[in-house]
Amino acid sequence: MLMPTPTPILRNAMTIDVEDYFQVSAFAPYIARSDWDARECRVERNIERILALLADRKTKATFFTLGWIAERYPHVVRAIVDQGHELASHGYGHQRASDLTPAEFAQDIGRAKKLLEDLGGHEVLGYRAPSFSIGEGNLWAFDSLLAAGYRYSSSVYPIKHDHYGMPDSPRFAYPVRDGLLEVPVTTLRLFNKNLPSSGGGYFRLLPYAVSRWLIAQVNARDQQSAVFYFHPWEIDSEQPRIAGIDGKTRFRHYVNIDRTHDRIAQLLSDFAWGRMDEIFLGAQTQAQIRRVQA
Ligand SMILES: [Zn+2]
């Protein structure tokens, strides 16, 4: 008797932007860069919790890590790599790409790549711009990424948002240069609009069942892997509260923060997940990843 061929399960990419709560772009008007070192650091403990959760679910993920964090917490970087996750770059100092000149941008992404490779011992292939800050006004950033040796970017958000977005750009992975892929975080096309379906503030705001439905729709209808993202501070309900911030910023940063850890745990159970490089760059590229330090 012939058995039906099982449908392969589509794997989605789980990604974490490794930065601390005081580095969030929306807080930039309230917290001077020069004050970062004086702030209570929470990222170490939060990454430990994320690594424990991923180990428990036998899931590998991609960590887009700030050079600033890597430099101060090298053991965090090593723990990420030692546990089989992909170490990728979130730039050095969390400045929006759209705020930098081409020379400043090249310096920032090059510095972060070198630092992460020295600490992690593997070539760094992926980059995500702070606040998805590559868009129509600075597509030259792709030339810099290619020149710096990156193979993929996850920096263009195909939605309309007050801080970022390029609503008419493709929703799924596409080559932006010969040798450089853009892999946008996921949206669902509904009512002629792209709805954010892939994490951040929206994931905290929406009921979990809605978030799960959005990802399931992308898998079923578009037959595409979703790219989900969150930040270590989003699972930390005890982080120090920033005083004097405006209402919108406060709401966006803290809404449902006490529920996010458990929601992510649920998400890890409800879908199959993997690393960006494994899902989007394929086996051939994997074989080419060489150890920087033999
Ligand atoms: Zn960021």
Short mmCIF file of C-alpha atoms and ligand atoms in Angstrom, two decimals:
data_model
loop_
_atom_site.label_atom_id
_atom_site.label_comp_id
_atom_site.label_asym_id
_atom_site.label_seq_id
_atom_site.Cartn_x
_atom_site.Cartn_y
_atom_site.Cartn_z
CA MET A 1 0.00 0.00 0.00
CA LEU A 2 1.32 3.42 -0.94
CA MET A 3 1.73 5.86 1.92
CA PRO A 4 1.05 9.53 1.18
CA THR A 5 4.23 11.64 1.02
CA PRO A 6 4.37 13.77 4.14
CA THR A 7 4.36 17.50 3.48
CA PRO A 8 7.68 18.96 4.61
CA ILE A 9 7.24 21.36 7.51
CA LEU A 10 8.21 24.89 6.59
CA ARG A 11 10.75 26.24 9.03
CA ASN A 12 10.57 29.86 10.13
CA ALA A 13 13.53 31.98 11.18
CA MET A 14 13.76 32.98 14.87
CA THR A 15 15.86 36.11 15.33
CA ILE A 16 16.92 38.17 18.33
CA ASP A 17 18.28 41.73 18.15
CA VAL A 18 20.87 41.78 20.91
CA GLU A 19 20.79 45.21 22.52
CA ASP A 20 19.84 46.56 25.94
CA TYR A 21 16.70 48.48 26.92
CA PHE A 22 18.53 51.83 27.06
CA GLN A 23 19.75 51.52 23.46
CA VAL A 24 16.31 51.42 21.86
CA SER A 25 16.02 54.07 19.13
CA ALA A 26 12.81 55.51 20.59
CA PHE A 27 14.70 56.33 23.80
CA ALA A 28 17.47 58.18 21.98
CA PRO A 29 15.94 61.62 22.74
CA TYR A 30 15.93 60.76 26.48
CA ILE A 31 19.16 58.80 27.05
CA ALA A 32 22.48 60.18 25.86
CA ARG A 33 24.83 57.69 24.24
CA SER A 34 27.48 58.80 26.72
CA ASP A 35 25.20 57.57 29.56
CA TRP A 36 24.98 53.99 28.26
CA ASP A 37 27.92 52.76 30.30
CA ALA A 38 26.38 54.12 33.52
CA ARG A 39 23.05 52.27 33.05
CA GLU A 40 22.21 49.01 34.76
CA CYS A 41 22.91 46.29 32.20
CA ARG A 42 20.23 43.63 31.76
CA VAL A 43 21.23 42.02 28.47
CA GLU A 44 23.45 39.29 29.94
CA ARG A 45 20.78 37.80 32.14
CA ASN A 46 18.12 38.15 29.44
CA ILE A 47 20.27 36.38 26.84
CA GLU A 48 20.86 33.59 29.36
CA ARG A 49 17.10 33.15 29.69
CA ILE A 50 16.65 33.14 25.91
CA LEU A 51 19.44 30.57 25.45
CA ALA A 52 17.85 28.36 28.11
CA LEU A 53 14.46 28.58 26.41
CA LEU A 54 15.93 27.77 22.98
CA ALA A 55 17.89 24.83 24.42
CA ASP A 56 14.74 23.52 26.09
CA ARG A 57 12.91 23.59 22.72
CA LYS A 58 15.95 22.27 20.81
CA THR A 59 15.76 25.32 18.55
CA LYS A 60 18.57 27.23 16.84
CA ALA A 61 18.20 30.95 16.15
CA THR A 62 20.05 33.97 14.73
CA PHE A 63 21.34 36.67 17.10
CA PHE A 64 21.85 40.07 15.43
CA THR A 65 24.29 41.43 17.98
CA LEU A 66 25.50 44.98 18.59
CA GLY A 67 29.26 45.43 18.53
CA TRP A 68 28.90 47.68 21.60
CA ILE A 69 27.39 44.73 23.55
CA ALA A 70 29.84 42.15 22.18
CA GLU A 71 32.82 44.26 23.23
CA ARG A 72 31.57 44.49 26.83
CA TYR A 73 30.14 40.98 27.20
CA PRO A 74 32.35 38.66 25.11
CA HIS A 75 31.20 35.60 27.07
CA VAL A 76 27.63 36.30 25.91
CA VAL A 77 28.84 36.14 22.31
CA ARG A 78 30.72 32.90 22.98
CA ALA A 79 27.69 31.33 24.67
CA ILE A 80 25.56 32.13 21.61
CA VAL A 81 28.09 30.52 19.26
CA ASP A 82 28.90 27.55 21.54
CA GLN A 83 25.23 26.63 21.67
CA GLY A 84 25.03 26.38 17.90
CA HIS A 85 23.26 29.62 17.08
CA GLU A 86 24.10 31.98 14.25
CA LEU A 87 25.97 35.10 15.30
CA ALA A 88 25.07 38.02 13.04
CA SER A 89 25.57 41.78 13.17
CA HIS A 90 23.29 44.62 14.31
CA GLY A 91 26.07 47.15 13.62
CA TYR A 92 28.33 48.63 16.28
CA GLY A 93 26.61 51.56 17.97
CA HIS A 94 22.89 51.25 17.13
CA GLN A 95 22.78 54.33 14.94
CA ARG A 96 20.14 54.26 12.23
CA ALA A 97 21.74 53.63 8.83
CA SER A 98 19.65 56.53 7.54
CA ASP A 99 21.40 58.90 9.99
CA LEU A 100 24.92 57.98 8.81
CA THR A 101 27.00 59.03 5.82
CA PRO A 102 28.18 56.18 3.56
CA ALA A 103 31.65 56.45 5.17
CA GLU A 104 30.27 56.34 8.73
CA PHE A 105 28.02 53.40 7.85
CA ALA A 106 30.90 51.44 6.30
CA GLN A 107 32.95 52.07 9.43
CA ASP A 108 30.12 50.94 11.76
CA ILE A 109 29.28 47.68 9.94
CA GLY A 110 32.94 46.81 9.34
CA ARG A 111 33.87 47.36 12.98
CA ALA A 112 30.97 45.21 14.22
CA LYS A 113 31.74 42.39 11.77
CA LYS A 114 35.41 42.22 12.74
CA LEU A 115 34.62 42.29 16.46
CA LEU A 116 31.98 39.54 16.21
CA GLU A 117 34.22 37.36 14.06
CA ASP A 118 37.16 37.73 16.41
CA LEU A 119 35.02 36.81 19.41
CA GLY A 120 32.84 34.14 17.82
CA GLY A 121 35.43 32.51 15.58
CA HIS A 122 33.07 32.25 12.60
CA GLU A 123 32.47 34.38 9.54
CA VAL A 124 29.54 36.77 10.10
CA LEU A 125 27.19 36.73 7.10
CA GLY A 126 24.09 38.55 8.24
CA TYR A 127 23.27 42.16 9.14
CA ARG A 128 20.15 43.87 10.43
CA ALA A 129 20.04 47.66 10.46
CA PRO A 130 18.91 49.32 13.71
CA SER A 131 15.20 50.18 13.40
CA PHE A 132 15.02 48.67 9.89
CA SER A 133 16.68 51.83 8.65
CA ILE A 134 17.47 50.86 5.07
CA GLY A 135 14.89 52.22 2.65
CA GLU A 136 14.41 54.35 -0.45
CA GLY A 137 16.70 57.13 0.76
CA ASN A 138 19.79 55.02 1.42
CA LEU A 139 19.88 51.98 -0.86
CA TRP A 140 23.64 52.66 -1.21
CA ALA A 141 23.87 50.82 2.13
CA PHE A 142 23.61 47.54 0.21
CA ASP A 143 26.84 48.36 -1.66
CA SER A 144 28.58 48.90 1.69
CA LEU A 145 27.23 45.63 3.11
CA LEU A 146 28.43 43.69 0.07
CA ALA A 147 31.84 45.37 0.17
CA ALA A 148 32.17 44.55 3.89
CA GLY A 149 31.58 40.85 3.13
CA TYR A 150 27.99 40.41 4.34
CA ARG A 151 25.87 37.91 2.40
CA TYR A 152 22.41 38.86 3.58
CA SER A 153 20.60 41.77 5.19
CA SER A 154 17.30 41.87 7.09
CA SER A 155 16.90 45.61 7.17
CA VAL A 156 14.01 46.72 4.95
CA TYR A 157 10.54 46.53 6.49
CA PRO A 158 7.86 46.49 3.77
CA ILE A 159 5.29 48.42 5.80
CA LYS A 160 4.23 52.00 6.52
CA HIS A 161 5.41 53.08 9.97
CA ASP A 162 6.19 56.46 11.50
CA HIS A 163 9.85 55.53 12.11
CA TYR A 164 10.71 53.23 9.18
CA GLY A 165 9.40 51.19 6.28
CA MET A 166 9.35 50.87 2.50
CA PRO A 167 5.80 49.61 1.87
CA ASP A 168 6.30 48.72 -1.81
CA SER A 169 9.42 46.59 -1.39
CA PRO A 170 9.17 42.79 -1.76
CA ARG A 171 7.76 40.83 1.19
CA PHE A 172 10.08 37.84 0.86
CA ALA A 173 13.81 37.21 0.36
CA TYR A 174 15.17 38.81 -2.83
CA PRO A 175 18.64 39.61 -4.20
CA VAL A 176 19.51 43.30 -3.85
CA ARG A 177 23.03 42.95 -5.27
CA ASP A 178 24.88 40.07 -6.88
CA GLY A 179 25.88 38.13 -3.76
CA LEU A 180 23.64 39.97 -1.27
CA LEU A 181 20.14 38.90 -0.28
CA GLU A 182 17.58 41.06 1.54
CA VAL A 183 15.41 38.95 3.84
CA PRO A 184 12.66 41.19 5.23
CA VAL A 185 10.86 40.49 8.49
CA THR A 186 7.47 39.06 7.73
CA THR A 187 4.24 40.75 6.76
CA LEU A 188 0.89 39.31 5.72
CA ARG A 189 -0.83 40.84 2.69
CA LEU A 190 -4.40 41.64 3.73
CA PHE A 191 -6.90 44.25 2.42
CA ASN A 192 -4.23 45.58 0.03
CA LYS A 193 -1.88 46.31 2.91
CA ASN A 194 1.13 44.62 4.42
CA LEU A 195 0.43 43.82 8.06
CA PRO A 196 3.41 43.38 10.38
CA SER A 197 3.34 39.71 11.36
CA SER A 198 6.73 39.12 12.78
CA GLY A 199 7.37 40.39 16.26
CA GLY A 200 8.41 43.59 17.98
CA GLY A 201 5.75 45.81 19.53
CA TYR A 202 3.00 44.30 17.39
CA PHE A 203 3.60 40.85 18.86
CA ARG A 204 3.28 42.25 22.38
CA LEU A 205 0.20 44.31 21.50
CA LEU A 206 -1.85 41.70 19.60
CA PRO A 207 -3.48 38.68 21.27
CA TYR A 208 -1.24 35.64 20.84
CA ALA A 209 -3.83 33.78 18.76
CA VAL A 210 -3.76 36.59 16.18
CA SER A 211 0.04 36.50 15.92
CA ARG A 212 -0.03 32.74 15.48
CA TRP A 213 -2.70 33.06 12.78
CA LEU A 214 -0.65 35.66 10.87
CA ILE A 215 2.42 33.40 10.73
CA ALA A 216 0.34 30.32 9.87
CA GLN A 217 -1.24 32.28 6.99
CA VAL A 218 2.17 33.22 5.57
CA ASN A 219 3.28 29.57 5.77
CA ALA A 220 0.06 28.20 4.25
CA ARG A 221 -0.95 30.86 1.76
CA ASP A 222 2.39 32.27 0.65
CA GLN A 223 4.26 28.97 1.21
CA GLN A 224 7.11 31.03 2.66
CA SER A 225 9.19 30.90 5.80
CA ALA A 226 8.42 33.72 8.21
CA VAL A 227 11.11 35.82 9.90
CA PHE A 228 10.27 36.63 13.51
CA TYR A 229 12.22 39.04 15.74
CA PHE A 230 12.32 40.15 19.35
CA HIS A 231 14.70 41.89 21.77
CA PRO A 232 16.14 40.62 25.08
CA TRP A 233 14.49 43.55 26.92
CA GLU A 234 11.06 42.44 25.66
CA ILE A 235 11.06 39.47 28.05
CA ASP A 236 12.27 41.57 31.02
CA SER A 237 9.39 42.99 33.02
CA GLU A 238 11.77 44.11 35.77
CA GLN A 239 13.92 46.42 33.64
CA PRO A 240 14.39 49.92 35.09
CA ARG A 241 11.62 52.23 33.89
CA ILE A 242 12.79 55.27 31.93
CA ALA A 243 11.29 58.42 33.44
CA GLY A 244 9.89 61.39 31.55
CA ILE A 245 9.22 59.70 28.22
CA ASP A 246 6.17 60.54 26.10
CA GLY A 247 3.03 58.39 26.29
CA LYS A 248 3.35 56.75 22.88
CA THR A 249 6.95 55.68 23.50
CA ARG A 250 6.06 54.37 26.96
CA PHE A 251 3.12 52.34 25.63
CA ARG A 252 5.11 50.87 22.76
CA HIS A 253 8.01 49.85 24.95
CA TYR A 254 6.20 48.38 27.94
CA VAL A 255 2.89 47.00 26.62
CA ASN A 256 2.42 43.36 27.69
CA ILE A 257 6.10 43.01 28.49
CA ASP A 258 5.27 40.62 31.36
CA ARG A 259 3.62 38.18 28.92
CA THR A 260 6.21 38.08 26.16
CA HIS A 261 8.50 35.36 27.51
CA ASP A 262 5.63 32.87 27.71
CA ARG A 263 4.28 33.90 24.33
CA ILE A 264 7.65 33.27 22.71
CA ALA A 265 7.82 29.90 24.46
CA GLN A 266 4.41 29.12 22.94
CA LEU A 267 5.55 30.30 19.50
CA LEU A 268 8.55 27.96 19.69
CA SER A 269 6.17 25.06 20.35
CA ASP A 270 3.60 26.01 17.70
CA PHE A 271 6.00 26.29 14.71
CA ALA A 272 9.30 24.82 13.48
CA TRP A 273 12.20 27.30 13.71
CA GLY A 274 15.78 27.69 12.54
CA ARG A 275 18.68 30.04 11.81
CA MET A 276 18.54 32.66 9.04
CA ASP A 277 21.64 31.35 7.24
CA GLU A 278 20.35 27.77 7.20
CA ILE A 279 16.92 28.74 5.93
CA PHE A 280 17.84 31.42 3.42
CA LEU A 281 21.40 30.79 2.28
CA GLY A 282 21.11 27.04 1.74
CA ALA A 283 23.42 24.08 2.17
CA GLN A 284 25.97 25.26 -0.36
CA THR A 285 26.61 28.47 1.49
CA GLN A 286 26.81 26.54 4.73
CA ALA A 287 29.64 24.48 3.31
CA GLN A 288 31.47 27.68 2.45
CA ILE A 289 31.31 29.02 5.98
CA ARG A 290 34.81 28.58 7.15
CA ARG A 291 36.20 28.97 10.58
CA VAL A 292 38.04 32.26 10.83
CA GLN A 293 40.20 30.84 13.58
CA ALA A 294 41.08 27.26 12.70
ZN ZN B 1 17.98 47.38 17.42
#
